[in-house]
Amino acid sequence: MTMNYRLGRQPDDPRKPRVELRRLPGAKLTPPAAKDWQSAVPGPWGMLANDRLGCCVASAAGHAAQAVNWYGQNENLGVTDADTITMYSAISGYNPTTGANDNGALLSDGLAYWQKSGIGGNKIAAYAQLKATDLTLIRNCIAVFGLVYTGFNCPQSALDQFDKGQPWTVVSRSRIAGGHCVPIGAYTATTFEAVTWGARQSMSVDFFQRYFDEIWVPIDLDWMRSAGTSPDGLDTNTLNADYMALTGSPGPFIQVVPPVTPPVVDPPVVPPVNPPSNDAAVALLTSIESQINALFSAQNPPHHGH
Protein backbone atom coordinates (compact mmCIF):
# COMPACT_ATOMS: atom_id res chain seq x y z
CA MET A 1 0.00 0.00 0.00
CA THR A 2 1.16 3.53 -0.72
CA MET A 3 2.81 4.98 2.37
CA ASN A 4 1.53 8.54 1.93
CA TYR A 5 -1.96 7.79 3.17
CA ARG A 6 -3.60 5.43 5.61
CA LEU A 7 -6.87 3.59 6.06
CA GLY A 8 -8.54 2.94 9.42
CA ARG A 9 -12.28 2.31 9.30
CA GLN A 10 -13.36 -0.52 11.58
CA PRO A 11 -16.44 -2.54 10.49
CA ASP A 12 -19.82 -1.37 11.77
CA ASP A 13 -20.93 -2.79 15.10
CA PRO A 14 -24.71 -3.42 14.88
CA ARG A 15 -24.97 -3.38 18.68
CA LYS A 16 -24.26 0.36 18.74
CA PRO A 17 -27.35 2.59 19.14
CA ARG A 18 -28.58 4.34 16.01
CA VAL A 19 -31.48 5.99 14.24
CA GLU A 20 -32.22 4.28 10.96
CA LEU A 21 -32.98 6.46 8.00
CA ARG A 22 -35.92 5.24 5.99
CA ARG A 23 -38.45 6.63 3.63
CA LEU A 24 -41.84 6.79 5.34
CA PRO A 25 -44.85 5.40 3.45
CA GLY A 26 -46.13 8.05 1.08
CA ALA A 27 -43.02 10.22 1.33
CA LYS A 28 -42.11 11.49 -2.13
CA LEU A 29 -38.64 12.95 -2.24
CA THR A 30 -37.19 12.83 -5.73
CA PRO A 31 -33.51 13.83 -5.82
CA PRO A 32 -32.26 16.14 -8.56
CA ALA A 33 -30.34 14.49 -11.38
CA ALA A 34 -27.05 15.84 -10.03
CA LYS A 35 -25.83 17.80 -7.03
CA ASP A 36 -22.42 19.11 -5.97
CA TRP A 37 -21.62 20.42 -2.49
CA GLN A 38 -17.83 20.03 -2.74
CA SER A 39 -16.19 21.57 -5.79
CA ALA A 40 -16.56 25.23 -4.76
CA VAL A 41 -14.74 24.81 -1.43
CA PRO A 42 -11.61 26.97 -1.77
CA GLY A 43 -9.48 24.58 0.26
CA PRO A 44 -6.96 23.35 0.84
CA TRP A 45 -8.69 20.23 2.14
CA GLY A 46 -5.59 18.99 3.93
CA MET A 47 -4.61 15.44 4.81
CA LEU A 48 -5.84 15.90 8.40
CA ALA A 49 -3.19 13.48 9.68
CA ASN A 50 -4.52 10.64 7.51
CA ASP A 51 -1.14 10.44 5.78
CA ARG A 52 0.42 9.01 8.94
CA LEU A 53 -2.44 7.76 11.15
CA GLY A 54 -5.41 5.48 10.62
CA CYS A 55 -7.69 8.38 11.56
CA CYS A 56 -9.92 8.49 8.48
CA VAL A 57 -13.09 8.41 10.63
CA ALA A 58 -12.05 11.74 12.19
CA SER A 59 -10.51 13.13 9.00
CA ALA A 60 -13.75 12.52 7.10
CA ALA A 61 -15.68 14.41 9.77
CA GLY A 62 -13.27 17.32 9.39
CA HIS A 63 -13.66 17.41 5.62
CA ALA A 64 -17.44 17.23 5.96
CA ALA A 65 -17.43 20.17 8.37
CA GLN A 66 -15.28 22.19 5.97
CA ALA A 67 -17.78 21.70 3.13
CA VAL A 68 -20.78 22.56 5.32
CA ASN A 69 -19.09 25.72 6.61
CA TRP A 70 -18.38 26.90 3.09
CA TYR A 71 -21.75 26.20 1.49
CA GLY A 72 -23.80 27.03 4.57
CA GLN A 73 -21.90 29.95 6.07
CA ASN A 74 -19.54 31.06 3.25
CA GLU A 75 -16.60 30.47 5.57
CA ASN A 76 -13.52 28.48 4.60
CA LEU A 77 -12.87 27.04 8.05
CA GLY A 78 -10.57 24.06 7.80
CA VAL A 79 -10.10 21.54 10.60
CA THR A 80 -6.47 21.07 11.70
CA ASP A 81 -4.40 17.92 12.14
CA ALA A 82 -4.46 18.57 15.89
CA ASP A 83 -8.27 18.72 15.88
CA THR A 84 -8.38 15.43 14.00
CA ILE A 85 -5.96 13.70 16.36
CA THR A 86 -7.95 14.88 19.38
CA MET A 87 -11.11 13.28 18.00
CA TYR A 88 -9.29 10.15 16.86
CA SER A 89 -7.70 9.68 20.27
CA ALA A 90 -11.07 10.02 22.01
CA ILE A 91 -12.87 7.45 19.85
CA SER A 92 -10.10 4.88 19.38
CA GLY A 93 -7.79 4.97 22.38
CA TYR A 94 -4.91 6.16 20.22
CA ASN A 95 -2.09 7.62 22.31
CA PRO A 96 -0.52 10.58 20.46
CA THR A 97 2.46 10.55 22.82
CA THR A 98 3.50 6.93 22.37
CA GLY A 99 1.77 6.15 19.08
CA ALA A 100 0.03 3.15 20.65
CA ASN A 101 -3.42 1.92 19.57
CA ASP A 102 -3.40 3.34 16.07
CA ASN A 103 -5.97 0.77 15.01
CA GLY A 104 -8.69 2.85 13.36
CA ALA A 105 -12.20 3.53 14.65
CA LEU A 106 -15.92 2.92 14.18
CA LEU A 107 -18.04 5.42 12.25
CA SER A 108 -20.77 5.17 14.91
CA ASP A 109 -18.25 6.17 17.62
CA GLY A 110 -17.07 9.04 15.43
CA LEU A 111 -20.62 10.30 14.94
CA ALA A 112 -21.44 10.11 18.65
CA TYR A 113 -18.30 12.13 19.48
CA TRP A 114 -18.97 14.56 16.63
CA GLN A 115 -22.42 15.26 18.06
CA LYS A 116 -21.32 15.54 21.71
CA SER A 117 -17.91 17.20 21.50
CA GLY A 118 -17.41 18.27 17.90
CA ILE A 119 -14.27 18.50 15.82
CA GLY A 120 -12.49 21.83 15.53
CA GLY A 121 -15.54 23.59 16.99
CA ASN A 122 -17.94 21.92 14.55
CA LYS A 123 -20.79 19.85 16.01
CA ILE A 124 -23.62 17.96 14.38
CA ALA A 125 -27.15 18.08 15.78
CA ALA A 126 -28.27 14.60 14.73
CA TYR A 127 -27.34 11.64 12.57
CA ALA A 128 -29.03 8.59 11.12
CA GLN A 129 -28.06 5.49 9.19
CA LEU A 130 -29.45 4.36 5.85
CA LYS A 131 -29.08 1.33 3.65
CA ALA A 132 -26.13 1.40 1.28
CA THR A 133 -28.33 -0.14 -1.41
CA ASP A 134 -30.86 2.71 -1.49
CA LEU A 135 -29.22 5.03 -4.01
CA THR A 136 -32.29 7.27 -4.27
CA LEU A 137 -32.28 7.91 -0.54
CA ILE A 138 -28.52 8.48 -0.52
CA ARG A 139 -28.84 11.06 -3.29
CA ASN A 140 -31.74 12.70 -1.46
CA CYS A 141 -29.62 13.09 1.65
CA ILE A 142 -26.71 14.59 -0.27
CA ALA A 143 -29.01 17.01 -2.07
CA VAL A 144 -30.97 18.12 1.00
CA PHE A 145 -28.38 17.93 3.82
CA GLY A 146 -25.08 18.37 1.96
CA LEU A 147 -23.37 15.00 2.34
CA VAL A 148 -23.34 11.43 3.56
CA TYR A 149 -20.65 9.97 5.82
CA THR A 150 -19.57 6.58 4.56
CA GLY A 151 -17.49 3.49 5.22
CA PHE A 152 -16.23 1.00 2.65
CA ASN A 153 -13.80 -1.82 2.05
CA CYS A 154 -11.04 -0.16 0.05
CA PRO A 155 -9.41 -2.29 -2.67
CA GLN A 156 -5.75 -1.88 -3.55
CA SER A 157 -6.84 -0.78 -7.00
CA ALA A 158 -8.44 2.35 -5.48
CA LEU A 159 -5.12 3.35 -3.92
CA ASP A 160 -3.38 2.85 -7.26
CA GLN A 161 -6.06 4.85 -9.08
CA PHE A 162 -5.83 7.66 -6.52
CA ASP A 163 -2.07 7.82 -7.09
CA LYS A 164 -2.69 8.28 -10.80
CA GLY A 165 -5.49 10.85 -10.39
CA GLN A 166 -8.03 8.42 -11.82
CA PRO A 167 -11.65 7.80 -10.76
CA TRP A 168 -12.32 4.77 -8.63
CA THR A 169 -13.66 1.96 -10.79
CA VAL A 170 -14.05 -1.76 -10.20
CA VAL A 171 -10.92 -3.78 -10.98
CA SER A 172 -11.43 -7.52 -10.94
CA ARG A 173 -9.65 -9.56 -8.28
CA SER A 174 -8.14 -6.51 -6.54
CA ARG A 175 -7.49 -7.41 -2.92
CA ILE A 176 -8.99 -5.39 -0.06
CA ALA A 177 -6.33 -3.16 1.50
CA GLY A 178 -8.46 -2.18 4.50
CA GLY A 179 -11.47 -0.17 5.62
CA HIS A 180 -11.80 3.54 4.88
CA CYS A 181 -14.16 6.41 5.72
CA VAL A 182 -15.00 9.35 3.43
CA PRO A 183 -17.69 12.01 3.14
CA ILE A 184 -19.57 12.02 -0.17
CA GLY A 185 -21.03 15.39 -1.14
CA ALA A 186 -21.61 15.21 -4.89
CA TYR A 187 -23.18 12.89 -7.43
CA THR A 188 -24.39 12.52 -11.01
CA ALA A 189 -26.40 9.74 -12.62
CA THR A 190 -23.22 7.66 -13.03
CA THR A 191 -20.83 8.88 -10.31
CA PHE A 192 -20.37 9.80 -6.68
CA GLU A 193 -17.63 12.12 -5.41
CA ALA A 194 -15.87 11.91 -2.04
CA VAL A 195 -13.14 13.88 -0.29
CA THR A 196 -10.17 11.95 1.04
CA TRP A 197 -6.44 12.39 1.58
CA GLY A 198 -6.71 16.11 0.87
CA ALA A 199 -8.44 15.81 -2.51
CA ARG A 200 -11.78 15.28 -4.22
CA GLN A 201 -12.16 11.76 -5.57
CA SER A 202 -14.72 10.61 -8.10
CA MET A 203 -15.97 7.02 -8.33
CA SER A 204 -18.34 5.04 -10.53
CA VAL A 205 -21.70 3.99 -9.17
CA ASP A 206 -20.58 0.38 -9.76
CA PHE A 207 -17.60 0.94 -7.46
CA PHE A 208 -19.86 2.45 -4.81
CA GLN A 209 -22.31 -0.44 -4.97
CA ARG A 210 -19.58 -3.05 -4.76
CA TYR A 211 -17.47 -1.68 -1.90
CA PHE A 212 -19.56 0.72 0.24
CA ASP A 213 -21.55 -0.93 3.02
CA GLU A 214 -22.03 1.77 5.69
CA ILE A 215 -23.83 5.07 5.04
CA TRP A 216 -24.84 7.75 7.56
CA VAL A 217 -26.25 11.26 7.20
CA PRO A 218 -24.95 13.82 9.72
CA ILE A 219 -27.13 16.90 10.26
CA ASP A 220 -25.12 20.07 10.81
CA LEU A 221 -27.03 23.21 11.80
CA ASP A 222 -24.40 25.32 10.02
CA TRP A 223 -26.10 24.12 6.84
CA MET A 224 -28.78 26.72 7.62
CA ARG A 225 -27.76 30.20 6.55
CA SER A 226 -28.43 33.34 8.56
CA ALA A 227 -31.09 34.28 5.99
CA GLY A 228 -33.13 31.30 7.22
CA THR A 229 -32.64 28.90 4.28
CA SER A 230 -30.32 26.10 3.24
CA PRO A 231 -27.87 26.70 0.37
CA ASP A 232 -30.53 25.28 -1.95
CA GLY A 233 -33.14 27.75 -0.67
CA LEU A 234 -35.10 25.33 1.54
CA ASP A 235 -36.57 26.97 4.63
CA THR A 236 -36.51 25.53 8.14
CA ASN A 237 -39.96 24.03 7.97
CA THR A 238 -39.17 22.24 4.71
CA LEU A 239 -35.86 20.86 6.00
CA ASN A 240 -37.50 19.59 9.18
CA ALA A 241 -40.35 18.07 7.17
CA ASP A 242 -37.83 16.30 4.93
CA TYR A 243 -35.97 14.99 7.97
CA MET A 244 -39.24 13.75 9.47
CA ALA A 245 -40.15 12.07 6.19
CA LEU A 246 -36.79 10.29 6.12
CA THR A 247 -36.38 9.33 9.77
CA GLY A 248 -39.74 9.53 11.47
CA SER A 249 -38.17 11.85 14.07
CA PRO A 250 -38.67 15.60 14.50
CA GLY A 251 -36.23 17.69 12.49
CA PRO A 252 -33.37 19.36 14.39
CA PHE A 253 -33.28 22.63 12.48
CA ILE A 254 -34.04 25.73 14.53
CA GLN A 255 -36.17 28.47 13.04
CA VAL A 256 -33.89 31.27 11.87
CA VAL A 257 -35.35 34.75 11.76
CA PRO A 258 -33.42 36.76 9.17
CA PRO A 259 -32.45 40.26 10.24
CA VAL A 260 -34.82 42.95 9.05
CA THR A 261 -33.26 46.05 7.56
CA PRO A 262 -35.55 49.06 8.15
CA PRO A 263 -36.53 50.87 4.98
CA VAL A 264 -34.86 54.17 4.19
CA VAL A 265 -37.33 57.00 4.76
CA ASP A 266 -36.71 60.42 3.22
CA PRO A 267 -36.87 63.18 5.84
CA PRO A 268 -40.03 65.31 5.61
CA VAL A 269 -39.84 68.65 3.87
CA VAL A 270 -40.34 71.37 6.45
CA PRO A 271 -41.60 74.65 4.95
CA PRO A 272 -39.90 77.81 6.20
CA VAL A 273 -41.64 79.48 9.12
CA ASN A 274 -42.03 82.80 7.34
CA PRO A 275 -42.02 82.25 3.61
CA PRO A 276 -40.95 85.30 1.63
CA SER A 277 -43.83 87.30 0.16
CA ASN A 278 -44.00 88.47 -3.43
CA ASP A 279 -43.16 92.01 -2.27
CA ALA A 280 -39.99 90.74 -0.61
CA ALA A 281 -38.99 88.90 -3.78
CA VAL A 282 -39.50 92.06 -5.89
CA ALA A 283 -37.48 94.09 -3.42
CA LEU A 284 -34.66 91.56 -3.58
CA LEU A 285 -34.52 91.62 -7.36
CA THR A 286 -34.56 95.43 -7.36
CA SER A 287 -31.67 95.51 -4.92
CA ILE A 288 -29.62 93.13 -7.05
CA GLU A 289 -30.34 95.21 -10.17
CA SER A 290 -29.27 98.44 -8.50
CA GLN A 291 -26.01 96.81 -7.30
CA ILE A 292 -25.24 95.65 -10.84
CA ASN A 293 -25.89 99.14 -12.22
CA ALA A 294 -23.67 100.69 -9.58
CA LEU A 295 -20.86 98.29 -10.37
CA PHE A 296 -21.20 98.96 -14.09
CA SER A 297 -21.06 102.73 -13.53
CA ALA A 298 -17.90 102.42 -11.42
CA GLN A 299 -16.15 100.50 -14.15
CA ASN A 300 -17.30 102.94 -16.91
CA PRO A 301 -17.15 106.61 -15.56
CA PRO A 302 -18.79 109.33 -17.76
CA HIS A 303 -16.56 111.45 -20.10
CA HIS A 304 -16.97 115.38 -20.10
CA GLY A 305 -16.04 117.54 -23.19
CA HIS A 306 -14.54 121.13 -23.20
mmCIF file of C-alpha atoms in Angstrom, residues 10 14 16 26 44 49 61 70 74 116 119 127 158-159 164-165 167 169 192 197 201 206 223 228 254 263 295 298 304:
data_model
loop_
_atom_site.group_PDB
_atom_site.id
_atom_site.type_symbol
_atom_site.label_atom_id
_atom_site.label_comp_id
_atom_site.label_asym_id
_atom_site.label_seq_id
_atom_site.Cartn_x
_atom_site.Cartn_y
_atom_site.Cartn_z
ATOM 1 C CA GLN A 10 -13.361 -0.521 11.576
ATOM 2 C CA PRO A 14 -24.706 -3.420 14.881
ATOM 3 C CA LYS A 16 -24.262 0.357 18.737
ATOM 4 C CA GLY A 26 -46.129 8.049 1.077
ATOM 5 C CA PRO A 44 -6.963 23.346 0.844
ATOM 6 C CA ALA A 49 -3.185 13.482 9.684
ATOM 7 C CA ALA A 61 -15.682 14.413 9.771
ATOM 8 C CA TRP A 70 -18.381 26.901 3.092
ATOM 9 C CA ASN A 74 -19.545 31.060 3.248
ATOM 10 C CA LYS A 116 -21.321 15.538 21.715
ATOM 11 C CA ILE A 119 -14.269 18.503 15.824
ATOM 12 C CA TYR A 127 -27.345 11.638 12.568
ATOM 13 C CA ALA A 158 -8.437 2.354 -5.479
ATOM 14 C CA LEU A 159 -5.119 3.352 -3.920
ATOM 15 C CA LYS A 164 -2.692 8.284 -10.798
ATOM 16 C CA GLY A 165 -5.495 10.849 -10.387
ATOM 17 C CA PRO A 167 -11.647 7.801 -10.764
ATOM 18 C CA THR A 169 -13.662 1.958 -10.786
ATOM 19 C CA PHE A 192 -20.371 9.803 -6.684
ATOM 20 C CA TRP A 197 -6.440 12.395 1.584
ATOM 21 C CA GLN A 201 -12.159 11.758 -5.573
ATOM 22 C CA ASP A 206 -20.576 0.385 -9.764
ATOM 23 C CA TRP A 223 -26.099 24.118 6.836
ATOM 24 C CA GLY A 228 -33.125 31.298 7.216
ATOM 25 C CA ILE A 254 -34.041 25.728 14.529
ATOM 26 C CA PRO A 263 -36.527 50.872 4.975
ATOM 27 C CA LEU A 295 -20.861 98.291 -10.371
ATOM 28 C CA ALA A 298 -17.900 102.418 -11.416
ATOM 29 C CA HIS A 304 -16.967 115.384 -20.103
#
